[in-house]
Amino acid sequence: MSENEHLIDDKKHIVSIRLNNSDRIAVRSTAARLLVRESELYRFAVYHLLNRLHKLHDDACVGSDLLPLFIEFKNELNTHLGLKKHQLFKIFNGRNPEPEKFVSMADIELLLLPRHAVRQRLLQMNEALPQKRTDTDAWLHDYLQEKYRFTVPLEESELLLSLDSVDNEAGPEES
């Protein structure tokens, strides 16, 4: 849909979703606590999610440009969407990224593995050892950032630094 068509078709549409009872109760109680209607909370949730996933709306974001997004939402995307490695490969590389932005299948698999398996895989990869960290998620991030040379927006890097300092205070993870 072009931008002009979007402006002309600014109608709201009714959408049906299935929720389990506990999620519906949580939405209802959250809306009541915020003194808003449930529908406003649903619209806020959709708006917030779409803003967080903004790189998927940008056709210029391909290949490794999408890595920060998928690192950030690694657990949520796997748990709730059940994405498979071939789907992710198509998401990253399906629009024919430039060779330096091509994401390897081995690195895509790291995004789908549980934390302990990611750690084991990283330990076996010579190119990942220089970035070794006690926190597996930080290690994965640093390895991918070094390999693909993507940048993290300032607010995300500040969050990562604050999380890393908390991890270092809490003690080492499994090795």
Coordinates of N, CA, C and O in Angstrom, one line a residue:
M1 N 0.9 -1.2 0.0 CA 0.0 0.0 0.0 C 0.9 1.2 0.0 O 1.8 1.3 0.8
S2 N 0.7 2.1 -0.9 CA 1.5 3.3 -1.0 C 1.1 4.3 0.2 O 0.1 4.1 0.8
E3 N 1.9 5.3 0.3 CA 1.7 6.2 1.4 C 0.4 7.0 1.2 O -0.3 7.3 2.1
N4 N 0.1 7.4 -0.1 CA -1.2 8.1 -0.3 C -2.4 7.2 -0.1 O -3.4 7.7 0.5
E5 N -2.3 5.9 -0.4 CA -3.4 5.0 -0.1 C -3.6 4.9 1.4 O -4.7 4.8 1.9
H6 N -2.5 4.9 2.1 CA -2.5 4.7 3.5 C -3.3 5.9 4.2 O -4.1 5.8 5.1
L7 N -3.0 7.1 3.7 CA -3.6 8.3 4.2 C -5.1 8.3 3.9 O -5.9 8.8 4.7
I8 N -5.5 7.8 2.7 CA -6.9 7.8 2.3 C -7.6 6.7 3.1 O -8.8 7.0 3.6
D9 N -7.0 5.6 3.3 CA -7.6 4.5 4.0 C -7.2 4.5 5.5 O -6.5 3.6 5.9
D10 N -7.6 5.5 6.2 CA -7.3 5.6 7.6 C -8.4 5.1 8.5 O -8.5 5.6 9.7
K11 N -9.2 4.2 8.0 CA -10.3 3.7 8.8 C -9.7 2.7 9.8 O -8.7 2.1 9.6
K12 N -10.4 2.5 10.9 CA -10.0 1.5 11.9 C -10.8 0.2 11.5 O -11.8 0.2 10.9
H13 N -10.1 -0.9 11.7 CA -10.7 -2.2 11.4 C -10.8 -3.1 12.6 O -10.0 -3.0 13.5
I14 N -11.8 -3.9 12.6 CA -12.0 -4.8 13.7 C -11.2 -6.1 13.4 O -11.2 -6.6 12.3
V15 N -10.4 -6.5 14.5 CA -9.6 -7.7 14.4 C -9.9 -8.6 15.5 O -10.1 -8.2 16.6
S16 N -10.0 -9.8 15.2 CA -10.3 -10.8 16.3 C -9.0 -11.6 16.6 O -8.2 -12.0 15.8
I17 N -8.8 -11.7 17.9 CA -7.6 -12.5 18.4 C -8.1 -13.5 19.5 O -9.1 -13.3 20.1
R18 N -7.3 -14.6 19.6 CA -7.6 -15.6 20.6 C -6.6 -15.4 21.8 O -5.4 -15.3 21.6
L19 N -7.2 -15.3 23.0 CA -6.3 -15.1 24.2 C -6.8 -16.2 25.2 O -8.0 -16.5 25.2
N20 N -5.8 -16.7 25.9 CA -6.2 -17.6 27.0 C -6.8 -16.7 28.1 O -6.6 -15.5 28.2
N21 N -7.5 -17.4 29.0 CA -8.2 -16.7 30.1 C -7.3 -15.8 30.9 O -7.7 -14.7 31.3
S22 N -6.2 -16.3 31.3 CA -5.3 -15.6 32.2 C -4.8 -14.3 31.5 O -4.6 -13.3 32.2
D23 N -4.5 -14.4 30.2 CA -4.1 -13.2 29.5 C -5.2 -12.1 29.4 O -5.0 -10.9 29.6
R24 N -6.4 -12.6 29.2 CA -7.5 -11.7 29.1 C -7.8 -11.0 30.5 O -8.1 -9.8 30.6
I25 N -7.7 -11.8 31.5 CA -7.8 -11.2 32.9 C -6.7 -10.2 33.2 O -7.0 -9.1 33.7
A26 N -5.5 -10.5 32.7 CA -4.4 -9.6 32.9 C -4.6 -8.3 32.2 O -4.4 -7.2 32.7
V27 N -5.1 -8.4 30.9 CA -5.4 -7.2 30.2 C -6.5 -6.4 30.8 O -6.4 -5.2 31.0
R28 N -7.5 -7.1 31.2 CA -8.7 -6.4 31.9 C -8.2 -5.7 33.2 O -8.6 -4.5 33.4
S29 N -7.4 -6.3 34.0 CA -7.0 -5.7 35.3 C -6.0 -4.6 35.0 O -6.1 -3.6 35.7
T30 N -5.2 -4.7 34.0 CA -4.2 -3.7 33.7 C -5.0 -2.5 33.2 O -4.7 -1.3 33.5
A31 N -5.9 -2.7 32.3 CA -6.7 -1.6 31.8 C -7.5 -0.9 32.9 O -7.5 0.4 32.9
A32 N -8.0 -1.6 33.8 CA -8.7 -1.0 34.9 C -7.8 -0.2 35.8 O -8.1 0.9 36.2
R33 N -6.6 -0.7 36.0 CA -5.6 0.0 36.8 C -5.2 1.3 36.2 O -4.9 2.3 36.8
L34 N -5.1 1.3 34.8 CA -4.7 2.5 34.1 C -5.9 3.4 33.8 O -5.7 4.5 33.2
L35 N -7.1 3.0 34.2 CA -8.3 3.7 33.9 C -8.5 4.0 32.5 O -8.9 5.1 32.0
V36 N -8.3 2.9 31.6 CA -8.6 3.0 30.2 C -9.4 1.8 29.8 O -9.5 0.8 30.5
R37 N -10.0 1.9 28.6 CA -10.7 0.7 28.1 C -9.7 -0.4 27.6 O -8.6 -0.1 27.2
E38 N -10.2 -1.6 27.6 CA -9.3 -2.7 27.2 C -8.9 -2.5 25.7 O -7.7 -2.8 25.4
S39 N -9.8 -2.0 24.9 CA -9.4 -1.8 23.5 C -8.3 -0.8 23.3 O -7.4 -0.9 22.5
E40 N -8.2 0.2 24.2 CA -7.1 1.2 24.2 C -5.8 0.5 24.6 O -4.7 0.8 24.0
L41 N -5.9 -0.4 25.5 CA -4.7 -1.2 25.9 C -4.2 -2.1 24.8 O -3.0 -2.2 24.5
Y42 N -5.1 -2.7 24.1 CA -4.7 -3.6 23.0 C -4.1 -2.7 21.9 O -3.1 -3.1 21.3
R43 N -4.7 -1.6 21.6 CA -4.1 -0.7 20.5 C -2.7 -0.2 20.9 O -1.8 -0.2 20.1
F44 N -2.5 0.1 22.2 CA -1.2 0.5 22.7 C -0.2 -0.6 22.6 O 0.9 -0.4 22.1
A45 N -0.6 -1.9 22.9 CA 0.3 -3.0 22.8 C 0.7 -3.2 21.3 O 1.9 -3.5 21.1
V46 N -0.2 -3.1 20.4 CA 0.1 -3.3 19.0 C 1.0 -2.2 18.5 O 2.0 -2.4 17.9
Y47 N 0.7 -1.0 18.9 CA 1.5 0.2 18.5 C 2.9 0.0 19.0 O 3.9 0.3 18.3
H48 N 3.0 -0.3 20.3 CA 4.3 -0.5 21.0 C 5.1 -1.6 20.3 O 6.3 -1.4 20.0
L49 N 4.5 -2.7 20.0 CA 5.2 -3.8 19.4 C 5.7 -3.4 18.0 O 6.8 -3.7 17.6
L50 N 4.8 -2.8 17.2 CA 5.2 -2.4 15.8 C 6.4 -1.4 15.9 O 7.3 -1.4 15.0
N51 N 6.4 -0.5 16.8 CA 7.5 0.4 17.0 C 8.8 -0.3 17.3 O 9.9 0.0 16.8
R52 N 8.7 -1.3 18.2 CA 9.9 -2.1 18.6 C 10.4 -2.9 17.4 O 11.6 -3.2 17.3
L53 N 9.5 -3.4 16.5 CA 9.9 -4.2 15.4 C 10.1 -3.3 14.1 O 10.0 -3.9 13.0
H54 N 10.3 -2.1 14.2 CA 10.3 -1.1 13.1 C 11.3 -1.5 12.0 O 11.0 -1.2 10.8
K55 N 12.4 -2.2 12.3 CA 13.3 -2.6 11.2 C 12.7 -3.6 10.2 O 13.1 -3.6 9.1
L56 N 11.7 -4.3 10.6 CA 11.0 -5.2 9.7 C 10.1 -4.5 8.7 O 9.7 -5.0 7.7
H57 N 9.8 -3.2 9.0 CA 9.0 -2.4 8.1 C 9.8 -1.7 7.1 O 9.3 -1.3 6.1
D58 N 11.1 -1.7 7.3 CA 12.0 -0.9 6.4 C 12.6 -1.9 5.4 O 13.4 -2.8 5.8
D59 N 12.3 -1.8 4.2 CA 12.8 -2.6 3.1 C 14.3 -2.5 2.9 O 15.0 -3.4 2.4
A60 N 14.9 -1.4 3.4 CA 16.4 -1.3 3.3 C 17.1 -2.1 4.4 O 18.3 -2.3 4.2
C61 N 16.4 -2.5 5.4 CA 17.0 -3.3 6.5 C 17.0 -4.8 6.0 O 16.0 -5.4 6.0
V62 N 18.2 -5.3 5.7 CA 18.3 -6.7 5.3 C 19.5 -7.3 5.9 O 20.4 -6.6 6.4
G63 N 19.6 -8.6 5.9 CA 20.8 -9.3 6.4 C 21.1 -8.9 7.8 O 20.3 -8.9 8.7
S64 N 22.4 -8.6 8.0 CA 22.9 -8.3 9.4 C 22.3 -7.1 10.0 O 22.4 -6.9 11.2
D65 N 21.6 -6.2 9.2 CA 20.9 -5.0 9.7 C 19.9 -5.5 10.7 O 19.5 -4.7 11.6
L66 N 19.3 -6.7 10.5 CA 18.2 -7.2 11.4 C 18.7 -7.9 12.6 O 17.9 -8.2 13.5
L67 N 20.0 -8.2 12.7 CA 20.6 -8.9 13.9 C 20.3 -8.3 15.2 O 19.8 -9.0 16.1
P68 N 20.5 -7.0 15.4 CA 20.2 -6.4 16.7 C 18.7 -6.6 17.2 O 18.5 -6.9 18.3
L69 N 17.8 -6.6 16.2 CA 16.4 -6.8 16.5 C 16.2 -8.2 17.0 O 15.5 -8.5 18.0
F70 N 16.7 -9.2 16.3 CA 16.5 -10.6 16.6 C 17.3 -11.0 17.8 O 16.9 -11.9 18.6
I71 N 18.4 -10.3 18.2 CA 19.1 -10.6 19.4 C 18.3 -10.1 20.6 O 18.1 -10.8 21.6
E72 N 17.7 -8.9 20.4 CA 16.9 -8.3 21.5 C 15.6 -9.1 21.8 O 15.3 -9.3 22.9
F73 N 15.0 -9.7 20.7 CA 13.8 -10.4 20.9 C 14.0 -11.9 20.8 O 13.0 -12.6 20.5
K74 N 15.2 -12.4 21.0 CA 15.5 -13.8 20.8 C 14.6 -14.7 21.4 O 13.9 -15.6 20.8
N75 N 14.4 -14.6 22.7 CA 13.5 -15.5 23.5 C 12.1 -15.4 23.1 O 11.4 -16.4 23.0
E76 N 11.6 -14.1 23.0 CA 10.2 -13.9 22.7 C 9.8 -14.4 21.3 O 8.8 -15.0 21.2
L77 N 10.7 -14.2 20.3 CA 10.3 -14.6 19.0 C 10.3 -16.1 18.9 O 9.5 -16.7 18.2
N78 N 11.2 -16.8 19.6 CA 11.3 -18.2 19.6 C 10.1 -18.8 20.3 O 9.5 -19.8 19.9
T79 N 9.8 -18.3 21.5 CA 8.7 -18.9 22.3 C 7.4 -18.6 21.7 O 6.6 -19.6 21.6
H80 N 7.1 -17.4 21.3 CA 5.7 -17.1 20.9 C 5.5 -17.3 19.4 O 4.3 -17.5 19.0
L81 N 6.5 -17.2 18.5 CA 6.3 -17.3 17.1 C 6.8 -18.6 16.6 O 6.4 -19.1 15.5
G82 N 7.6 -19.3 17.3 CA 8.1 -20.6 16.9 C 8.8 -20.6 15.6 O 8.7 -21.5 14.7
L83 N 9.6 -19.5 15.3 CA 10.3 -19.4 14.0 C 11.4 -20.5 13.9 O 12.0 -20.9 14.8
K84 N 11.5 -21.0 12.7 CA 12.5 -22.1 12.3 C 13.6 -21.5 11.6 O 13.6 -20.3 11.1
K85 N 14.7 -22.2 11.6 CA 16.0 -21.6 11.0 C 15.8 -21.2 9.5 O 16.3 -20.2 9.1
H86 N 15.0 -22.0 8.8 CA 14.8 -21.7 7.4 C 14.0 -20.4 7.2 O 14.2 -19.6 6.3
Q87 N 13.0 -20.2 8.1 CA 12.3 -18.9 8.1 C 13.2 -17.8 8.4 O 13.1 -16.7 7.7
L88 N 14.0 -17.9 9.4 CA 14.9 -16.8 9.8 C 15.9 -16.5 8.6 O 16.2 -15.4 8.3
F89 N 16.4 -17.6 8.0 CA 17.3 -17.4 6.9 C 16.7 -16.6 5.8 O 17.3 -15.7 5.2
K90 N 15.4 -16.9 5.5 CA 14.7 -16.1 4.5 C 14.5 -14.7 4.9 O 14.5 -13.8 4.1
I91 N 14.2 -14.5 6.2 CA 14.0 -13.1 6.7 C 15.3 -12.3 6.6 O 15.2 -11.2 6.1
F92 N 16.4 -12.9 7.0 CA 17.7 -12.2 6.9 C 18.2 -12.1 5.5 O 18.6 -11.0 5.1
N93 N 18.1 -13.1 4.7 CA 18.8 -13.2 3.4 C 17.9 -13.3 2.2 O 18.4 -13.3 1.1
G94 N 16.6 -13.3 2.4 CA 15.7 -13.5 1.3 C 15.6 -12.3 0.3 O 15.2 -12.5 -0.8
R95 N 16.0 -11.2 0.7 CA 16.0 -10.0 -0.2 C 17.4 -9.7 -0.8 O 17.7 -8.6 -1.1
N96 N 18.2 -10.7 -0.9 CA 19.5 -10.7 -1.5 C 20.3 -9.5 -0.9 O 20.6 -8.5 -1.6
P97 N 20.8 -9.6 0.3 CA 21.6 -8.6 0.9 C 23.0 -8.6 0.2 O 23.4 -9.5 -0.4
E98 N 23.7 -7.5 0.4 CA 25.0 -7.4 -0.1 C 25.8 -8.5 0.6 O 25.5 -8.9 1.7
P99 N 26.9 -8.9 0.0 CA 27.7 -10.0 0.6 C 28.1 -9.8 2.0 O 28.1 -10.7 2.9
E100 N 28.5 -8.6 2.4 CA 29.0 -8.3 3.7 C 27.8 -8.3 4.7 O 28.0 -8.3 5.9
K101 N 26.6 -8.3 4.3 CA 25.4 -8.3 5.2 C 24.8 -9.7 5.2 O 23.8 -9.9 6.0
F102 N 25.3 -10.6 4.5 CA 24.7 -12.0 4.5 C 25.0 -12.6 5.8 O 26.1 -12.6 6.4
V103 N 23.9 -13.2 6.4 CA 24.0 -13.9 7.7 C 24.1 -15.4 7.5 O 23.2 -16.0 6.9
S104 N 25.1 -16.0 8.0 CA 25.3 -17.5 7.8 C 24.2 -18.3 8.6 O 23.7 -17.8 9.6
M105 N 24.0 -19.5 8.1 CA 23.0 -20.4 8.7 C 23.5 -20.7 10.1 O 22.7 -20.8 11.1
A106 N 24.8 -20.9 10.3 CA 25.3 -21.3 11.6 C 25.0 -20.2 12.7 O 24.7 -20.5 13.8
D107 N 25.1 -18.9 12.3 CA 24.8 -17.8 13.2 C 23.3 -17.7 13.4 O 22.9 -17.3 14.5
I108 N 22.5 -18.0 12.4 CA 21.1 -17.9 12.6 C 20.7 -19.0 13.6 O 19.8 -18.8 14.4
E109 N 21.3 -20.2 13.5 CA 21.0 -21.2 14.4 C 21.2 -20.8 15.9 O 20.5 -21.2 16.8
L110 N 22.3 -20.0 16.1 CA 22.6 -19.5 17.4 C 21.4 -18.7 18.0 O 21.2 -18.7 19.3
L111 N 20.6 -18.1 17.2 CA 19.5 -17.3 17.7 C 18.3 -18.2 18.1 O 17.4 -17.7 18.8
L112 N 18.3 -19.4 17.7 CA 17.2 -20.3 18.0 C 17.6 -21.3 19.2 O 16.6 -21.9 19.7
L113 N 18.8 -21.4 19.5 CA 19.2 -22.4 20.5 C 19.0 -21.9 21.9 O 19.1 -20.7 22.2
P114 N 18.8 -22.8 22.9 CA 18.7 -22.4 24.3 C 20.1 -21.9 24.7 O 21.1 -22.2 24.2
R115 N 20.1 -21.1 25.8 CA 21.3 -20.4 26.3 C 22.5 -21.4 26.5 O 23.6 -21.1 26.0
H116 N 22.3 -22.6 27.1 CA 23.4 -23.5 27.4 C 23.9 -24.0 26.1 O 25.1 -24.2 25.9
A117 N 23.1 -24.3 25.1 CA 23.6 -24.8 23.8 C 24.3 -23.7 23.0 O 25.3 -24.0 22.3
V118 N 23.9 -22.4 23.1 CA 24.6 -21.3 22.5 C 26.0 -21.2 23.1 O 27.0 -21.1 22.4
R119 N 26.1 -21.3 24.4 CA 27.4 -21.3 25.1 C 28.3 -22.4 24.6 O 29.5 -22.1 24.3
Q120 N 27.8 -23.6 24.5 CA 28.6 -24.7 24.0 C 29.1 -24.5 22.6 O 30.2 -24.7 22.2
R121 N 28.2 -24.0 21.8 CA 28.5 -23.7 20.4 C 29.6 -22.6 20.2 O 30.5 -22.8 19.5
L122 N 29.4 -21.6 21.0 CA 30.4 -20.5 21.0 C 31.8 -20.9 21.5 O 32.8 -20.5 21.0
L123 N 31.8 -21.8 22.5 CA 33.0 -22.4 23.0 C 33.8 -23.1 21.9 O 35.0 -23.2 21.9
Q124 N 33.1 -23.7 20.9 CA 33.7 -24.5 19.9 C 34.1 -23.7 18.7 O 34.7 -24.2 17.8
M125 N 33.7 -22.4 18.7 CA 34.0 -21.5 17.5 C 35.2 -20.7 17.8 O 35.2 -19.8 18.7
N126 N 36.3 -20.9 17.1 CA 37.5 -20.1 17.3 C 37.3 -18.6 17.2 O 37.9 -17.8 17.9
E127 N 36.5 -18.2 16.2 CA 36.2 -16.8 16.0 C 35.4 -16.1 17.1 O 35.4 -14.9 17.2
A128 N 34.7 -16.9 17.9 CA 33.9 -16.4 19.0 C 34.7 -16.3 20.3 O 34.3 -15.5 21.2
L129 N 35.8 -17.0 20.4 CA 36.5 -17.0 21.7 C 37.1 -15.6 22.1 O 37.1 -15.3 23.3
P130 N 37.6 -14.8 21.2 CA 38.1 -13.5 21.7 C 37.0 -12.6 22.4 O 37.3 -11.7 23.2
Q131 N 35.7 -12.8 22.1 CA 34.7 -12.0 22.7 C 34.1 -12.7 23.9 O 33.1 -12.3 24.5
K132 N 34.7 -13.8 24.4 CA 34.1 -14.6 25.5 C 33.8 -13.8 26.7 O 34.5 -12.9 27.1
R133 N 32.6 -14.0 27.2 CA 32.0 -13.3 28.4 C 31.4 -14.3 29.3 O 31.0 -15.4 28.9
T134 N 31.2 -14.0 30.5 CA 30.6 -14.9 31.5 C 29.1 -15.0 31.1 O 28.5 -16.0 31.3
D135 N 28.5 -13.9 30.7 CA 27.1 -13.9 30.3 C 26.9 -14.3 28.9 O 27.5 -13.7 28.0
T136 N 26.2 -15.4 28.7 CA 26.1 -16.0 27.3 C 25.4 -15.1 26.3 O 25.8 -15.0 25.2
D137 N 24.4 -14.4 26.8 CA 23.7 -13.5 25.9 C 24.6 -12.3 25.4 O 24.6 -11.9 24.3
A138 N 25.4 -11.8 26.4 CA 26.3 -10.7 26.0 C 27.4 -11.2 25.1 O 27.8 -10.5 24.2
W139 N 27.8 -12.5 25.3 CA 28.9 -13.1 24.5 C 28.3 -13.2 23.1 O 29.0 -12.9 22.1
L140 N 27.1 -13.8 22.9 CA 26.5 -13.9 21.6 C 26.4 -12.6 20.9 O 26.7 -12.4 19.7
H141 N 25.9 -11.6 21.6 CA 25.8 -10.2 21.1 C 27.1 -9.7 20.6 O 27.3 -9.2 19.5
D142 N 28.2 -9.8 21.4 CA 29.5 -9.3 21.1 C 30.1 -10.1 19.9 O 30.7 -9.5 19.0
Y143 N 29.9 -11.4 19.9 CA 30.4 -12.2 18.8 C 29.7 -11.7 17.4 O 30.4 -11.5 16.4
L144 N 28.4 -11.6 17.4 CA 27.7 -11.2 16.2 C 28.0 -9.8 15.8 O 28.2 -9.5 14.6
Q145 N 28.1 -8.9 16.8 CA 28.5 -7.5 16.5 C 29.9 -7.4 15.9 O 30.1 -6.7 14.9
E146 N 30.8 -8.1 16.4 CA 32.2 -8.1 15.9 C 32.2 -8.7 14.5 O 32.8 -8.2 13.6
K147 N 31.5 -9.8 14.3 CA 31.5 -10.5 13.0 C 30.8 -9.7 11.9 O 31.3 -9.6 10.8
Y148 N 29.7 -9.1 12.2 CA 28.9 -8.5 11.2 C 29.0 -6.9 11.2 O 28.4 -6.3 10.4
R149 N 29.7 -6.4 12.2 CA 30.0 -5.0 12.3 C 28.7 -4.1 12.3 O 28.7 -3.1 11.7
F150 N 27.7 -4.6 13.0 CA 26.5 -3.7 13.1 C 26.7 -2.8 14.4 O 27.4 -3.1 15.3
T151 N 25.9 -1.7 14.3 CA 26.0 -0.8 15.5 C 24.7 -0.9 16.3 O 23.6 -1.2 15.7
V152 N 24.8 -0.7 17.5 CA 23.6 -0.7 18.4 C 23.3 0.7 18.7 O 24.1 1.6 19.1
P153 N 22.0 1.1 18.5 CA 21.6 2.5 18.9 C 21.9 2.8 20.3 O 22.0 1.9 21.2
L154 N 22.2 4.1 20.6 CA 22.7 4.5 21.9 C 21.9 4.0 23.0 O 22.4 3.5 24.0
E155 N 20.5 4.1 23.0 CA 19.7 3.7 24.1 C 19.9 2.2 24.3 O 19.8 1.7 25.5
E156 N 20.0 1.4 23.3 CA 20.2 0.0 23.5 C 21.6 -0.3 24.1 O 21.7 -1.2 24.9
S157 N 22.6 0.4 23.6 CA 24.0 0.1 24.1 C 24.0 0.5 25.6 O 24.7 -0.2 26.4
E158 N 23.4 1.6 26.0 CA 23.3 1.9 27.4 C 22.7 0.8 28.2 O 23.1 0.5 29.3
L159 N 21.6 0.3 27.7 CA 20.9 -0.8 28.4 C 21.8 -2.0 28.5 O 21.9 -2.6 29.6
L160 N 22.5 -2.4 27.4 CA 23.4 -3.5 27.5 C 24.5 -3.3 28.5 O 24.9 -4.2 29.2
L161 N 25.1 -2.1 28.6 CA 26.1 -1.8 29.5 C 25.6 -1.9 30.9 O 26.2 -2.5 31.8
S162 N 24.4 -1.4 31.2 CA 23.8 -1.5 32.5 C 23.5 -3.0 32.9 O 23.7 -3.4 34.0
L163 N 23.0 -3.8 32.0 CA 22.8 -5.2 32.2 C 24.0 -5.9 32.5 O 24.1 -6.8 33.3
D164 N 25.1 -5.6 31.7 CA 26.4 -6.3 31.9 C 27.0 -6.0 33.3 O 27.5 -6.9 33.9
S165 N 26.8 -4.7 33.7 CA 27.4 -4.4 35.1 C 26.6 -5.2 36.1 O 27.2 -5.6 37.1
V166 N 25.3 -5.4 36.0 CA 24.5 -6.1 36.9 C 24.9 -7.6 36.9 O 25.1 -8.2 37.9
D167 N 25.2 -8.2 35.7 CA 25.6 -9.5 35.5 C 27.0 -9.7 36.2 O 27.2 -10.7 36.9
N168 N 27.9 -8.8 36.1 CA 29.2 -8.9 36.7 C 29.1 -8.9 38.2 O 29.9 -9.5 38.9
E169 N 28.2 -8.1 38.7 CA 28.0 -8.0 40.2 C 27.4 -9.3 40.7 O 27.7 -9.7 41.8
A170 N 26.5 -9.9 39.9 CA 25.8 -11.1 40.3 C 26.7 -12.3 40.3 O 26.4 -13.3 40.9
G171 N 27.9 -12.3 39.6 CA 28.8 -13.4 39.6 C 28.7 -14.1 38.3 O 27.8 -13.9 37.5
P172 N 29.6 -15.0 38.0 CA 29.7 -15.7 36.7 C 28.6 -16.7 36.5 O 28.1 -17.3 37.4
E173 N 28.2 -16.8 35.2 CA 27.2 -17.8 34.8 C 28.0 -19.1 34.6 O 29.2 -19.2 34.9
E174 N 27.3 -20.2 34.2 CA 28.0 -21.4 33.9 C 29.1 -21.2 32.9 O 29.0 -20.4 32.0
S175 N 30.2 -22.0 33.0 CA 31.2 -21.9 32.0 C 31.3 -23.0 31.0 O 30.6 -23.9 31.0

